[in-house]
Tab-separated table of C-alpha atoms and ligand atoms in Angstrom:
chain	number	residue	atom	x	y	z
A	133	UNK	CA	-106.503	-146.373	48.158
A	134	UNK	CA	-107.114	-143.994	45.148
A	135	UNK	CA	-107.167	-141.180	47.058
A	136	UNK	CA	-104.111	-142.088	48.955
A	137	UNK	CA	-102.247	-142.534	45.639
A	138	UNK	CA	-103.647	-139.113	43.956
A	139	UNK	CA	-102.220	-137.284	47.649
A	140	UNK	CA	-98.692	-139.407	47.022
A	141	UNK	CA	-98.450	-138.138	43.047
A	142	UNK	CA	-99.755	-134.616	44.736
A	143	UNK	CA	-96.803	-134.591	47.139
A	144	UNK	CA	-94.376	-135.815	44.773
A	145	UNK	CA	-94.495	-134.215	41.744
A	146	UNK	CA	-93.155	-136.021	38.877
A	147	UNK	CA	-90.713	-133.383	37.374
A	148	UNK	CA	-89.196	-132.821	41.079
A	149	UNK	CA	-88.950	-136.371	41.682
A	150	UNK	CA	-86.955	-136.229	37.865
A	151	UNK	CA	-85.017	-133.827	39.131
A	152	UNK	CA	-83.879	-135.501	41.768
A	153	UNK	CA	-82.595	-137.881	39.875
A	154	UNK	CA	-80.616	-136.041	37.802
A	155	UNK	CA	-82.638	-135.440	34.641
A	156	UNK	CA	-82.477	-132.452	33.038
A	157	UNK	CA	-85.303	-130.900	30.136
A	158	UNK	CA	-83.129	-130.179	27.269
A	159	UNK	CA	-85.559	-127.359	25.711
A	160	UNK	CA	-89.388	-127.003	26.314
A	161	UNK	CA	-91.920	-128.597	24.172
A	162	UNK	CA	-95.109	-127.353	23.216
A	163	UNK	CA	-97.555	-126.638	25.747
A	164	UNK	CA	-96.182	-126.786	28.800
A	165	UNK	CA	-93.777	-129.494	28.110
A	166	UNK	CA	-90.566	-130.300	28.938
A	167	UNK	CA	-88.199	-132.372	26.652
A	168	UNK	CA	-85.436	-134.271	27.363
A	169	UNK	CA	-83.548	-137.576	27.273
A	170	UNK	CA	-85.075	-140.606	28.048
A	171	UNK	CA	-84.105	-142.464	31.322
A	172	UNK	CA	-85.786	-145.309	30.822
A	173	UNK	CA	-83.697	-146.183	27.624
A	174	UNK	CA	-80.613	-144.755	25.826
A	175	UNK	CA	-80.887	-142.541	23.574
A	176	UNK	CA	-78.815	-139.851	21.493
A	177	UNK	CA	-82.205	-137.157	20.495
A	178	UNK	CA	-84.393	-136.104	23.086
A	179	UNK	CA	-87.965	-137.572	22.938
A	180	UNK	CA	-88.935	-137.960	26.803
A	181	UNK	CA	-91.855	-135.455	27.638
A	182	UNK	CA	-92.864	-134.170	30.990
A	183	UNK	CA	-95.899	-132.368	31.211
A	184	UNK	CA	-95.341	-130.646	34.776
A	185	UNK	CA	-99.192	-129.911	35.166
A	186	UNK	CA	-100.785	-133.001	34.116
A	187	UNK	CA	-97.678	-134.700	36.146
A	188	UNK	CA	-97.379	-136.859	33.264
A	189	UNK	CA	-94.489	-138.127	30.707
A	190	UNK	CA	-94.230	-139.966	27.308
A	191	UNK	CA	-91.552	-140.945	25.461
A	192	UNK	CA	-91.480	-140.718	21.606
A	193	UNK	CA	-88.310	-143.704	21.853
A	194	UNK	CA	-89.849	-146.324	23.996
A	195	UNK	CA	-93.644	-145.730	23.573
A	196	UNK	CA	-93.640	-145.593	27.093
A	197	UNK	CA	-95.827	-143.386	29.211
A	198	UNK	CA	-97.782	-142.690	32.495
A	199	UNK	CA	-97.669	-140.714	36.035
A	200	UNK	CA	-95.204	-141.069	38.810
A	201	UNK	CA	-96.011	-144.391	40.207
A	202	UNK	CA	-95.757	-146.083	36.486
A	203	UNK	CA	-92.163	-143.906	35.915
A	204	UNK	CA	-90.785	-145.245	39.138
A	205	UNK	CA	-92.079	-148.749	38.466
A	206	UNK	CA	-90.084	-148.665	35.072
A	207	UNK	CA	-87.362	-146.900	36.186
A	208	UNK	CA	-86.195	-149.094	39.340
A	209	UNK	CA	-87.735	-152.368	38.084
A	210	UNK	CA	-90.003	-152.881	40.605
A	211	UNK	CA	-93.638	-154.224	41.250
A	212	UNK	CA	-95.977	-151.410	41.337
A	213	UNK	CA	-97.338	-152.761	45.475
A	214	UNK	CA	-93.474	-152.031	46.321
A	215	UNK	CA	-93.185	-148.851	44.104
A	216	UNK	CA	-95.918	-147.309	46.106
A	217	UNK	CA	-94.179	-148.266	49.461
A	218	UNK	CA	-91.008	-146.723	48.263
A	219	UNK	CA	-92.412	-143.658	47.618
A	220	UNK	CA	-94.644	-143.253	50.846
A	221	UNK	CA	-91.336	-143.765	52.984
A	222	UNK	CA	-90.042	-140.915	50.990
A	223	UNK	CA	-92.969	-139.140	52.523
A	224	UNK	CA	-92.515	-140.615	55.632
A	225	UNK	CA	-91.130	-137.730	57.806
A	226	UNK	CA	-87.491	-138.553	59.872
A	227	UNK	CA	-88.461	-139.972	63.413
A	228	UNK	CA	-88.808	-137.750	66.386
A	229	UNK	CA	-85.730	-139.747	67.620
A	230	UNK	CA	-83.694	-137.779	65.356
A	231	UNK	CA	-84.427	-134.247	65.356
A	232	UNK	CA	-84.030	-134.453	69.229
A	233	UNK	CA	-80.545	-135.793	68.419
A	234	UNK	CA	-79.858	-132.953	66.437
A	235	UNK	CA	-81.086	-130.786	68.581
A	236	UNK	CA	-79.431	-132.037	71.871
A	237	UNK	CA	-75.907	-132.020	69.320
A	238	UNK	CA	-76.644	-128.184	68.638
A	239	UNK	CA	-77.340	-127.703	72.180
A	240	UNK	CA	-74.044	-129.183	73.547
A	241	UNK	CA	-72.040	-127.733	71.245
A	242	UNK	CA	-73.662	-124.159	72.415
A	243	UNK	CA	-73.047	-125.211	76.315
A	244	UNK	CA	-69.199	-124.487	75.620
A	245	UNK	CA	-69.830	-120.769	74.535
A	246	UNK	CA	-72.013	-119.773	77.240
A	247	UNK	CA	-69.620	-119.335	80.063
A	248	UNK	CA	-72.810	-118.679	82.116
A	249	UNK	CA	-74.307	-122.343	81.535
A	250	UNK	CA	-71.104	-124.007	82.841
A	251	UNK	CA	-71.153	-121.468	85.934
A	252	UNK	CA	-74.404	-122.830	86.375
A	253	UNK	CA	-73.177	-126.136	86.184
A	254	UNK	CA	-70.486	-125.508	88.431
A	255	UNK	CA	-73.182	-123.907	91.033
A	256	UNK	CA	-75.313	-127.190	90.588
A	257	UNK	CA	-71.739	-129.635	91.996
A	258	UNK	CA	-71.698	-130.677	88.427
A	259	UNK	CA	-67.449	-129.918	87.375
A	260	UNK	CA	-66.361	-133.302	85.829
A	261	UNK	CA	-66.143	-132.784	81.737
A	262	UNK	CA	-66.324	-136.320	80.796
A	263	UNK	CA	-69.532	-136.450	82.942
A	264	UNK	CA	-71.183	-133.606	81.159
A	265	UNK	CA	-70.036	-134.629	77.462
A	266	UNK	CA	-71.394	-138.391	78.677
A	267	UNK	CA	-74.551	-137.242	79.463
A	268	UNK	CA	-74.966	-134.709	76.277
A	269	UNK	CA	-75.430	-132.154	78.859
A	270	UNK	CA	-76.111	-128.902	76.615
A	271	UNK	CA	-76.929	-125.657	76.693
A	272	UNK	CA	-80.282	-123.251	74.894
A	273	UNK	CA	-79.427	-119.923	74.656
A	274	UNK	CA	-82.357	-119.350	72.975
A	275	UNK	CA	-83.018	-117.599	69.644
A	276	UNK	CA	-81.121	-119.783	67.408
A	277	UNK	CA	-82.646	-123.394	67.483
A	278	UNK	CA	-85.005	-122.847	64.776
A	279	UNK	CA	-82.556	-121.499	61.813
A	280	UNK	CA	-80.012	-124.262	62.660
A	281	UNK	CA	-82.604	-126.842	62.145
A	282	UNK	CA	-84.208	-124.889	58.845
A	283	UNK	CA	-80.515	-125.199	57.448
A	284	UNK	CA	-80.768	-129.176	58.151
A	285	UNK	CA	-84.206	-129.285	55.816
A	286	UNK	CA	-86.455	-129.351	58.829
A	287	UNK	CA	-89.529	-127.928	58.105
A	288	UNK	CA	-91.721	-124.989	60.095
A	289	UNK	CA	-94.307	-127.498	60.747
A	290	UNK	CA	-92.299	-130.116	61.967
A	291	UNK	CA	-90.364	-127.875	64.344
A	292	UNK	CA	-94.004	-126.807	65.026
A	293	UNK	CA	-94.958	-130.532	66.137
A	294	UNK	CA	-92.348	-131.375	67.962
A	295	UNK	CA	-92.735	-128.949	70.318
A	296	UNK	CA	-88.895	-127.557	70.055
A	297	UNK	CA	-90.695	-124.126	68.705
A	298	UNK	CA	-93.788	-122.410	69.256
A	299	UNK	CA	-96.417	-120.905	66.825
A	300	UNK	CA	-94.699	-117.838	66.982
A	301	UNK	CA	-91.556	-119.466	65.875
A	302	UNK	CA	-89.644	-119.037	69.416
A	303	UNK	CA	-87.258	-121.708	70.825
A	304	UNK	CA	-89.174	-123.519	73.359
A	305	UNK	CA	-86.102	-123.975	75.740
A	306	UNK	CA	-84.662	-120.559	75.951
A	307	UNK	CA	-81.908	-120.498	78.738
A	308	UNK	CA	-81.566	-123.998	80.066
A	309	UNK	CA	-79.304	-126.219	80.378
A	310	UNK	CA	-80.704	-129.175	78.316
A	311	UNK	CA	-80.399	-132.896	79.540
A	312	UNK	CA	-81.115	-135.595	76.676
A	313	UNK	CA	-83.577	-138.323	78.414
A	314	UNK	CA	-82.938	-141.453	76.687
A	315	UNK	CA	-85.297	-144.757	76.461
A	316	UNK	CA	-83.493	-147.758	75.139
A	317	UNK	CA	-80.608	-145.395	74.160
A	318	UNK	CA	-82.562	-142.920	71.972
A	319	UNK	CA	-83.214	-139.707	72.794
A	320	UNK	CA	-87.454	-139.293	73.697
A	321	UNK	CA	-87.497	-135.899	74.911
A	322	UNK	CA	-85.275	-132.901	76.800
A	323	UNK	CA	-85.659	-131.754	79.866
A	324	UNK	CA	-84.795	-127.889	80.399
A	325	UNK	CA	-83.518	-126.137	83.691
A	326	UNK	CA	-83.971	-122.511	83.684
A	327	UNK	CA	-80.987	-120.787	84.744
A	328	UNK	CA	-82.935	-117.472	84.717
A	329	UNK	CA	-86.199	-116.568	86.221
A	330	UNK	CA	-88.400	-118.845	84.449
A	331	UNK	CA	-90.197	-122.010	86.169
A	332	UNK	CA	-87.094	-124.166	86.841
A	333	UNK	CA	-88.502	-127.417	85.045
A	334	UNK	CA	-89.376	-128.022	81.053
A	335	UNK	CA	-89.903	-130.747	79.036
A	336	UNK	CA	-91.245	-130.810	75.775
A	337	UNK	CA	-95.135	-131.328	75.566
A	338	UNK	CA	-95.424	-134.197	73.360
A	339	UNK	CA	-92.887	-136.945	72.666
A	340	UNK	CA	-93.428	-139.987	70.858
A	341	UNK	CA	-91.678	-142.148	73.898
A	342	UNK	CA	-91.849	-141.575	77.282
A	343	UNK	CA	-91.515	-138.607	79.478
A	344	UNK	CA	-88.839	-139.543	81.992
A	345	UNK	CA	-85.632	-139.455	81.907
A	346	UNK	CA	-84.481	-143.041	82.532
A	347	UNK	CA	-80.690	-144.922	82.835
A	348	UNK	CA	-81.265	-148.428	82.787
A	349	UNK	CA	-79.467	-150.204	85.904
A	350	UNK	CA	-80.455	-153.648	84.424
A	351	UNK	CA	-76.845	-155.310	85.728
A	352	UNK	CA	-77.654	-153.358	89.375
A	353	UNK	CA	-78.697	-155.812	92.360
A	354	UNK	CA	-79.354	-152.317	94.184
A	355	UNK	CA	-80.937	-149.488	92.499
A	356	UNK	CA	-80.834	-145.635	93.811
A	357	UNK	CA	-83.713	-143.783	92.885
A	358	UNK	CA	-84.016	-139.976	92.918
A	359	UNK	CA	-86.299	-137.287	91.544
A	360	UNK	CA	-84.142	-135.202	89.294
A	361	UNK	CA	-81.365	-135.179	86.900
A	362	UNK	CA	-79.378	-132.904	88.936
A	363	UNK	CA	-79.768	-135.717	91.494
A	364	UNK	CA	-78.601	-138.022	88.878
A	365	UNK	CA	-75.635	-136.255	88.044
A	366	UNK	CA	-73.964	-135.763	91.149
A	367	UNK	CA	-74.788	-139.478	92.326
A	368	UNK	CA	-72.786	-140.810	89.232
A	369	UNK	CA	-69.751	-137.999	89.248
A	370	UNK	CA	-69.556	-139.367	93.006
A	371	UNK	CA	-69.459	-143.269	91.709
A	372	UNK	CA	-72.808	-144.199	92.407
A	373	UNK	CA	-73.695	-145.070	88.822
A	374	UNK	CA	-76.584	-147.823	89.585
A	375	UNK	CA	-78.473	-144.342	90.249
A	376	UNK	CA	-81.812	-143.875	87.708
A	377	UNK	CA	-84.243	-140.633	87.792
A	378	UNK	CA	-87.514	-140.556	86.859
A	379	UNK	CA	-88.240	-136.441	86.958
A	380	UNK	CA	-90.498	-136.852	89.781
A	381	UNK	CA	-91.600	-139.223	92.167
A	382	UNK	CA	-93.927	-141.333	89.884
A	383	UNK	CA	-92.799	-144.464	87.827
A	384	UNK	CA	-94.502	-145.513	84.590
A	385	UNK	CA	-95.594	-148.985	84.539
A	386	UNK	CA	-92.675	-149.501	81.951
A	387	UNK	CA	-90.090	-149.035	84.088
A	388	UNK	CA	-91.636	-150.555	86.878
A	389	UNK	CA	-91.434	-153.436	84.991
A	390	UNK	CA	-87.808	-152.728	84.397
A	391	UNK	CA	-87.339	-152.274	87.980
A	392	UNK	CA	-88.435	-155.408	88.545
A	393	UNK	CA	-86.900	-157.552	85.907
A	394	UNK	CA	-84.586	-158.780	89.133
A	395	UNK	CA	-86.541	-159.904	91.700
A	396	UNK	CA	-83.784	-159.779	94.555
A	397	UNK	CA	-83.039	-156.238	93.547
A	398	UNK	CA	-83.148	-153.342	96.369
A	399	UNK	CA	-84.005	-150.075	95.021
A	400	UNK	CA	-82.897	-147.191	97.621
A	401	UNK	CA	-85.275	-144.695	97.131
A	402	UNK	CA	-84.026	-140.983	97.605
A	403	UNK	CA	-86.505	-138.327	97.206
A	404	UNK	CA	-86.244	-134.893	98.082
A	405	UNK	CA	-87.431	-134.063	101.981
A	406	UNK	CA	-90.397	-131.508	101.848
A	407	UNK	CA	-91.278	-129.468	104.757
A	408	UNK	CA	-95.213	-130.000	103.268
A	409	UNK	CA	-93.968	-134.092	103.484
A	410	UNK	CA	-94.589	-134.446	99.984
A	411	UNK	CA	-91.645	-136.313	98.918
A	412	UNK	CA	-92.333	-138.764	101.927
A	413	UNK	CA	-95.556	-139.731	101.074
A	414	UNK	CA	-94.354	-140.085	97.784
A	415	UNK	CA	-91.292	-141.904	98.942
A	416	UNK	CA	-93.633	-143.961	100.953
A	417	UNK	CA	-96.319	-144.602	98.094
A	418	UNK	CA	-93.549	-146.051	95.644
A	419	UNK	CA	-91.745	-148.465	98.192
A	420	UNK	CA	-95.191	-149.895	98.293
A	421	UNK	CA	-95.980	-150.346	94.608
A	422	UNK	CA	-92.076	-151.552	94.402
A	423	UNK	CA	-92.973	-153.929	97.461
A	424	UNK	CA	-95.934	-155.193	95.744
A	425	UNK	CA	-93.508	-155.608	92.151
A	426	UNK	CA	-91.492	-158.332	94.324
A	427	UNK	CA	-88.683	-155.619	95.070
A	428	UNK	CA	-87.015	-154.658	98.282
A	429	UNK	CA	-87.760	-151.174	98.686
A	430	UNK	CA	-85.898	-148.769	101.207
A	431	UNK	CA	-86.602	-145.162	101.738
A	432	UNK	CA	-83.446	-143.125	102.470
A	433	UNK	CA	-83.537	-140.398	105.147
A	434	UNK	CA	-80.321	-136.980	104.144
A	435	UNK	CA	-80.266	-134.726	106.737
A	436	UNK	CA	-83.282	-132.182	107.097
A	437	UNK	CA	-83.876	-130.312	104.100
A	438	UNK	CA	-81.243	-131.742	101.481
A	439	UNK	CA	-82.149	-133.535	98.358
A	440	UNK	CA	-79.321	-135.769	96.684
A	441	UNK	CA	-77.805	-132.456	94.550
A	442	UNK	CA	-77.887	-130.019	97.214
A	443	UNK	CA	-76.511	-132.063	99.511
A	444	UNK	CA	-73.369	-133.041	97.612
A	445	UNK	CA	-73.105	-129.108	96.597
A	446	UNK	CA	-73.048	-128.601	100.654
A	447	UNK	CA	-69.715	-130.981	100.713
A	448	UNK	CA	-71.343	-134.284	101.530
A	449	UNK	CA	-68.748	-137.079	99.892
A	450	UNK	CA	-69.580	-140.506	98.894
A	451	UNK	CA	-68.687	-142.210	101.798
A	452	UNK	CA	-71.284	-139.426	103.838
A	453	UNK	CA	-73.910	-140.423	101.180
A	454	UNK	CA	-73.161	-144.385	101.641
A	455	UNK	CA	-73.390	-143.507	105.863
A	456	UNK	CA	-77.444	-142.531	104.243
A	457	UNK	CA	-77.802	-145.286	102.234
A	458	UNK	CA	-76.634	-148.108	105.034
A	459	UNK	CA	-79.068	-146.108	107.364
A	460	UNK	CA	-82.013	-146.693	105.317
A	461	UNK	CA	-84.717	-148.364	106.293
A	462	UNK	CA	-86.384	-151.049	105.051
A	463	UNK	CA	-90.611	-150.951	105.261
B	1360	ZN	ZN1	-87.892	-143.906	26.283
């Protein structure tokens, strides 16, 4: 406990914290100290003293006198238990939560310059604007992530940590089209398509939520269920918005459980066809573990060689997709 409140004074000095509130040293004192007016009572001559390297004060008018924790106490009236508290959630860095929302905001508002990331777009079936601004759909050019976030007070280390920059200070997602995956309606992490020659798929390494990208369908009786976000974004620009992704075949046990929150419901489960039959082993692997969750699971065959984006890119409509889905069959 005394440790953690020497590390808390450390952190917040008591002349910055001063500062902050709008005090101001009239002239220095001897030795290293700083003089000004009392904010702890009014007064006309100066007689509050700050040493800065003791992290100290005294005041001459009041006869009062201690370190940070004691000045704060005084200052705001408060028990010393809640004093501390206050100050460690000044400490307390802003949640994960919102430097991806930053981020994803800088990232959508760079989609717009970059003709080339709305050509991609375009190339991917995705053309309806009210989609794309609905889903926060964005743009990394790369280069320019971490300045933009210095300029909002976000530190090296914290960029560091959340994975949106490496060590050597680079923008993780450097020409991708960025999709915000939201949990609960917060953002958790960003997934990153390469429209270059990188490997097509990023997300960012760490993440205090989940790693999926995941809609909830929670007023759906019938779920579709595909692999990507691409996937996703078609399936909903064609109507079919009771359509969820999970970035990959597997589901977390989380949203499992979501799945399941309606026993009756039917989840249509539309996977990308493999040549290696990956994605029907998969396919078939799920409908089981849905099966055994109490759901009706049905695995739905596109024609050879199509996943749910490509296929719509090829022409497919939404009454050719609903032909797929009424074809499906049930285990
Ligand atoms: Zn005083």
């Amino acid at each position: 406990m005394a440790e953690n409140l020497e590390r808390l004074k450390q952190r917040i000095p008591l002349l910055e914290y001063l500062q902050r509130h709008n005090w101001k040293p009239c002239r220095a004192g001897t030795r290293q100290e700083l003089v000004g007016l009392c904010p702890l009572h009014p007064e006309t001559r100066p007689s509050f003293y700050v040493n800065a390297a003791k992290n100290l004060f005294y005041c001459h008018g009041c006869g009062r006198g201690g370190d940070l924790i004691r000045f704060v106490q005084l200052f705001l009236d408060l028990p010393f238990h809640q004093t501390v508290a206050l100050l460690q959630q000044e400490l307390t860095p802003a949640p994960v939560s919102r430097l991806l929302e930053e981020t994803a905001a800088f990232y959508q508002f760079q989609l717009h310059r970059h003709p080339e990331a709305i050509r991609y777009l375009g190339k991917r079936g995705l053309h309806d604007p009210a989609l794309i601004e609905e889903m926060g759909i964005g743009y990394a050019p790369g280069g320019n992530l971490r300045r933009h976030l210095a300029d909002l007070g976000c530190s090296f280390d914290r960029l560091l940590d959340s994975g949106l920059i490496s060590s050597q200070g680079r923008d993780a997602f450097c020409r991708r089209v960025i999709f915000p995956c939201r949990e609960d309606g917060q953002i958790v992490n960003l997934y990153g398509r390469s429209i270059g020659a990188a490997f097509p798929h990023r997300l960012l390494p760490r993440s205090k939520g989940g790693m999926f990208a995941w809609e909830s369908v929670s007023g759906f009786s019938t779920v579709i269920l595909v692999e990507g976000l691409f996937d996703l974004a078609v399936l909903w620009q064609a109507g079919f918005r009771n359509t969820t992704c999970a970035i990959g075949t597997q589901l977390t046990s989380v949203q499992l459980t979501q799945l399941a929150d309606q026993p009756s419901r039917t989840v249509y489960i539309v996977f990308d066809q493999d040549e290696n039959q990956a994605g029907q082993k998969a396919s078939h692997q799920l409908a089981l573990r849905l099966q055994d969750a109490g759901l009706a699971a049905r695995i739905v065959q596109l024609p050879t060689g199509h996943d749910p984006n490509n296929y719509f890119v090829a022409g497919a409509t939404g009454a050719d997709f609903t032909e797929c889905l009424e074809r499906a069959e049930q285990l």
